[in-house]
């Protein structure tokens, strides 16, 4: 009995199968064609390799299910093309081979079209849609089948450019975007100089002294100084003293009509910040770069 090379359809010889050729044509030709165009072979996988029977290899669709507990290899005798639907779960691979040439790793949660011949083996039929060497972003840990994960870049941000694509910078993403305190060395260089009030530039004002406990003493109202009387335009000196009579400081007041300067004495210290860290820990999603095989 002669058959076709690739699908195994029975060829009728002249004068053969007299009175039975109808059954032969139906069973060995039409039924196989029907399987090639629409039949589904379903396999539940775990960690055991599978060899498809001749009739199972005729199906247009190979549907895979089950929870993988190990890598699985499926051997088929199909030559031509067929579709693979991989619905398995588990962090393992399903490889399909026909025993020669290359094999095909079926990506999970995906439907793939594959071609098969006795010289080159089995491979994806649609690789020409994405040229080999193309680089794409995937939000997953492992590169999909037919792709190779790139390790050239790690812990970096993405930048959109209108010109040539390149890379740069030296500091890791998570080192920049984290909770950290701004150091004094990071602040702009600046100087606190004396201020000058010109004649008529402002209204009457008070000089305030800060005590050691952080409280303030208004020299125009406090009972802690001697000499409360003053007149506009006349400079006055107020002598602050403790209850035991020790002098604390002598502070002068000028009337608002006179030009004068506020100077900063040596030894005066400024209040420092709280030191509370600033939160730069922006939300992010990890992704990988992969190159098309």
Coordinates of C-alpha atoms in Angstrom, one line a residue:
X1 CA 0.0 0.0 0.0
X2 CA 1.6 3.3 -1.1
X3 CA 1.0 6.5 0.9
X4 CA 1.8 10.2 0.4
X5 CA 5.2 11.3 1.8
X6 CA 4.2 13.7 4.5
X7 CA 0.6 13.0 5.7
X8 CA 0.3 9.3 4.9
X9 CA -2.7 9.4 2.7
X10 CA -3.2 6.0 1.0
X11 CA -2.6 6.1 -2.7
X12 CA -4.9 4.1 -4.9
X13 CA -3.3 1.8 -7.5
X14 CA -5.1 1.2 -10.7
X15 CA -7.6 -1.6 -10.2
X16 CA -6.8 -1.9 -6.5
X17 CA -9.4 -2.2 -3.7
X18 CA -12.2 -3.2 -6.0
X19 CA -15.4 -2.9 -4.1
X20 CA -13.7 -1.4 -1.0
X21 CA -12.0 1.7 -2.3
X22 CA -14.8 3.8 -0.8
X23 CA -13.9 2.6 2.8
X24 CA -10.2 3.1 2.1
X25 CA -10.7 6.6 0.7
X26 CA -12.9 7.6 3.7
X27 CA -10.7 6.1 6.4
X28 CA -7.2 6.5 5.0
X29 CA -7.6 9.8 3.2
X30 CA -10.6 11.9 4.2
X31 CA -10.5 11.1 7.9
X32 CA -6.8 12.0 8.0
X33 CA -7.4 15.2 6.1
X34 CA -10.1 16.1 8.6
X35 CA -7.7 15.4 11.5
X36 CA -5.0 17.5 9.9
X37 CA -7.4 20.5 9.6
X38 CA -9.3 20.4 12.9
X39 CA -8.6 17.5 15.3
X40 CA -7.2 18.2 18.8
X41 CA -4.9 16.0 20.8
X42 CA -4.9 16.8 24.5
X43 CA -2.1 15.8 26.9
X44 CA -2.0 16.3 30.6
X45 CA 1.7 16.7 31.6
X46 CA 3.7 16.3 34.8
X47 CA 7.3 15.3 34.5
X48 CA 7.1 12.3 32.1
X49 CA 8.2 12.5 28.5
X50 CA 5.5 11.7 25.9
X51 CA 5.6 10.1 22.5
X52 CA 2.5 10.8 20.3
X53 CA 1.0 8.0 18.3
X54 CA 0.6 8.2 14.6
X55 CA -3.0 9.2 14.9
X56 CA -2.3 11.7 17.6
X57 CA 0.4 13.2 15.4
X58 CA -2.2 13.8 12.7
X59 CA -4.1 16.4 14.8
X60 CA -4.0 20.1 13.8
X61 CA -3.9 21.2 17.4
X62 CA -1.7 19.8 20.3
X63 CA -3.3 21.1 23.5
X64 CA -1.1 20.7 26.7
X65 CA -2.4 21.0 30.3
X66 CA -1.4 20.0 33.8
X67 CA 1.0 21.2 36.5
X68 CA 4.6 20.6 35.5
X69 CA 6.9 19.2 38.1
X70 CA 9.8 18.7 35.7
X71 CA 10.9 19.4 32.2
X72 CA 8.9 17.4 29.6
X73 CA 9.8 16.4 26.0
X74 CA 7.1 15.5 23.5
X75 CA 8.0 13.5 20.4
X76 CA 5.7 13.7 17.3
X77 CA 5.8 12.1 13.9
X78 CA 4.0 15.0 12.3
X79 CA 5.6 16.6 9.2
X80 CA 4.3 19.8 7.9
X81 CA 2.7 22.3 10.3
X82 CA 0.5 22.2 13.4
X83 CA -0.6 24.4 16.3
X84 CA 0.5 24.1 20.0
X85 CA -1.5 25.5 22.9
X86 CA 0.4 25.3 26.1
X87 CA -1.9 25.7 29.1
X88 CA 0.5 24.1 31.6
X89 CA 1.6 25.7 34.9
X90 CA 4.8 25.3 36.9
X91 CA 8.3 26.7 36.3
X92 CA 9.4 24.0 33.8
X93 CA 9.6 23.7 30.0
X94 CA 7.8 21.7 27.4
X95 CA 10.0 20.8 24.4
X96 CA 8.6 19.3 21.2
X97 CA 10.8 17.3 18.8
X98 CA 10.4 15.0 15.8
X99 CA 13.7 13.3 16.5
X100 CA 15.8 15.3 14.1
X101 CA 17.2 18.8 13.7
X102 CA 16.1 21.5 16.1
X103 CA 13.3 21.3 18.7
X104 CA 10.7 23.8 19.9
X105 CA 10.2 25.0 23.4
X106 CA 6.4 25.8 23.7
X107 CA 5.9 29.0 25.7
X108 CA 3.3 28.7 28.5
X109 CA -0.1 30.5 28.3
X110 CA 0.5 30.9 24.5
X111 CA -0.6 29.4 21.2
X112 CA 2.2 28.8 18.6
X113 CA 2.3 27.8 15.0
X114 CA 5.2 25.4 14.3
X115 CA 6.6 23.7 11.2
X116 CA 8.2 20.3 11.1
X117 CA 10.4 18.5 8.6
X118 CA 12.7 15.5 8.8
X119 CA 15.9 17.6 8.2
X120 CA 15.6 20.8 10.2
X121 CA 13.3 19.5 13.0
X122 CA 10.6 21.6 14.6
X123 CA 10.7 25.4 14.9
X124 CA 8.4 28.3 15.2
X125 CA 6.7 29.4 12.0
X126 CA 6.3 33.1 12.7
X127 CA 9.8 34.2 13.7
X128 CA 10.0 36.4 10.7
X129 CA 7.5 38.8 12.3
X130 CA 10.3 39.9 14.7
X131 CA 13.8 40.0 13.2
X132 CA 16.6 38.1 15.0
X133 CA 18.6 40.3 17.3
X134 CA 15.7 42.6 18.1
X135 CA 15.6 43.7 21.8
X136 CA 12.3 44.0 23.7
X137 CA 11.1 44.6 27.3
X138 CA 9.3 41.9 29.2
X139 CA 7.7 42.2 32.6
X140 CA 8.7 38.8 33.8
X141 CA 11.8 37.1 35.2
X142 CA 12.5 34.6 32.4
X143 CA 12.7 35.3 28.7
X144 CA 10.0 33.7 26.6
X145 CA 10.8 30.9 24.2
X146 CA 12.8 32.1 21.3
X147 CA 14.4 34.9 23.3
X148 CA 17.6 35.3 25.3
X149 CA 17.6 37.3 28.5
X150 CA 20.2 40.1 28.5
X151 CA 22.3 40.7 31.6
X152 CA 24.2 43.7 30.2
X153 CA 22.0 46.2 32.1
X154 CA 20.8 45.9 35.7
X155 CA 19.2 48.3 38.2
X156 CA 18.8 51.1 35.6
X157 CA 16.0 53.4 34.6
X158 CA 14.6 53.7 31.1
X159 CA 14.8 56.9 29.1
X160 CA 12.8 57.7 25.9
X161 CA 14.8 59.5 23.2
X162 CA 14.0 60.8 19.8
X163 CA 17.6 60.3 18.5
X164 CA 20.1 57.4 18.7
X165 CA 19.5 54.9 21.5
X166 CA 22.3 54.5 24.0
X167 CA 23.0 54.1 27.8
X168 CA 24.7 56.2 30.4
X169 CA 24.9 57.3 34.1
X170 CA 26.8 55.6 36.9
X171 CA 24.5 55.4 39.9
X172 CA 22.1 52.5 40.4
X173 CA 18.4 53.2 40.3
X174 CA 17.7 52.1 43.8
X175 CA 20.6 54.1 45.2
X176 CA 19.1 57.3 43.8
X177 CA 15.5 56.6 44.5
X178 CA 15.5 55.7 48.1
X179 CA 14.9 57.3 51.5
X180 CA 17.8 59.5 52.3
X181 CA 18.9 62.7 54.2
X182 CA 20.2 65.7 52.3
X183 CA 23.7 66.5 53.6
X184 CA 25.1 70.0 54.2
X185 CA 27.6 69.4 51.4
X186 CA 24.7 69.0 49.0
X187 CA 23.3 72.5 49.8
X188 CA 24.1 75.5 47.6
X189 CA 27.0 77.7 48.8
X190 CA 25.6 80.9 50.5
X191 CA 26.4 83.6 53.0
X192 CA 24.3 85.3 55.7
X193 CA 25.3 88.9 55.7
X194 CA 24.1 91.9 57.8
X195 CA 20.9 93.6 56.8
X196 CA 20.5 97.5 56.5
X197 CA 17.4 99.4 57.3
X198 CA 17.4 102.9 55.7
X199 CA 15.5 106.0 57.0
X200 CA 11.8 105.6 56.6
X201 CA 12.1 102.1 55.3
X202 CA 10.1 100.5 58.1
X203 CA 8.1 100.9 61.2
X204 CA 9.2 100.6 64.8
X205 CA 10.3 97.2 65.7
X206 CA 11.7 95.1 68.6
X207 CA 14.9 93.2 68.9
X208 CA 14.3 89.7 70.4
X209 CA 16.8 87.7 72.4
X210 CA 16.6 84.0 72.5
X211 CA 17.3 82.4 75.9
X212 CA 19.2 79.2 76.5
X213 CA 15.9 77.2 76.8
X214 CA 14.7 78.4 73.4
X215 CA 12.3 81.1 74.7
X216 CA 12.3 84.6 73.4
X217 CA 12.6 87.9 75.3
X218 CA 11.0 91.0 73.8
X219 CA 13.1 94.0 75.0
X220 CA 10.1 96.4 74.8
X221 CA 7.9 94.5 77.2
X222 CA 10.1 92.3 79.3
X223 CA 10.7 93.0 83.0
X224 CA 14.2 91.4 82.8
X225 CA 16.0 94.6 81.7
X226 CA 16.8 97.9 83.4
X227 CA 15.7 101.2 81.9
X228 CA 12.3 100.9 80.3
X229 CA 11.7 104.4 79.1
X230 CA 12.6 105.4 75.6
X231 CA 11.7 108.1 73.1
X232 CA 11.5 107.9 69.3
X233 CA 14.7 109.0 67.7
X234 CA 16.7 108.4 70.9
X235 CA 19.0 105.4 71.2
X236 CA 18.5 103.4 74.4
X237 CA 20.6 100.6 75.9
X238 CA 18.9 97.9 77.9
X239 CA 21.0 95.8 80.3
X240 CA 19.7 92.2 80.8
X241 CA 20.7 90.6 84.0
X242 CA 20.0 87.5 86.0
X243 CA 18.3 87.6 89.4
X244 CA 21.8 87.5 91.1
X245 CA 22.8 90.7 89.3
X246 CA 25.2 89.1 86.8
X247 CA 25.0 90.9 83.4
X248 CA 23.7 88.7 80.6
X249 CA 23.9 91.1 77.6
X250 CA 23.5 94.7 76.6
X251 CA 21.3 95.3 73.7
X252 CA 20.8 98.6 71.9
X253 CA 17.6 99.9 70.2
X254 CA 17.4 102.5 67.5
X255 CA 14.4 104.5 66.4
X256 CA 12.9 103.6 63.1
X257 CA 13.8 107.0 61.5
X258 CA 17.6 106.3 61.6
X259 CA 19.5 104.2 59.1
X260 CA 21.3 101.4 61.0
X261 CA 22.7 98.0 60.4
X262 CA 22.0 94.6 62.1
X263 CA 25.3 92.8 62.6
X264 CA 25.8 89.1 63.5
X265 CA 28.1 88.6 66.4
X266 CA 30.7 85.8 66.4
X267 CA 29.7 82.6 68.0
X268 CA 26.1 82.8 66.9
X269 CA 24.8 79.4 65.8
X270 CA 21.9 78.6 63.5
X271 CA 19.3 76.0 64.1
X272 CA 20.0 72.8 62.3
X273 CA 17.4 70.7 60.4
X274 CA 15.5 67.8 61.9
X275 CA 17.6 65.3 60.0
X276 CA 14.4 63.5 58.8
X277 CA 15.1 61.5 55.7
X278 CA 13.3 62.5 52.5
X279 CA 11.5 59.6 50.8
X280 CA 12.5 59.3 47.2
X281 CA 11.5 55.6 47.0
X282 CA 9.3 55.8 43.9
X283 CA 7.1 52.9 43.0
X284 CA 8.5 50.8 40.1
X285 CA 8.0 47.6 38.2
X286 CA 10.9 45.3 37.4
X287 CA 11.3 44.2 33.8
X288 CA 14.0 42.4 31.7
X289 CA 15.5 43.0 28.3
X290 CA 15.6 40.0 25.9
X291 CA 17.0 39.6 22.4
X292 CA 15.2 37.6 19.7
X293 CA 17.1 34.4 18.9

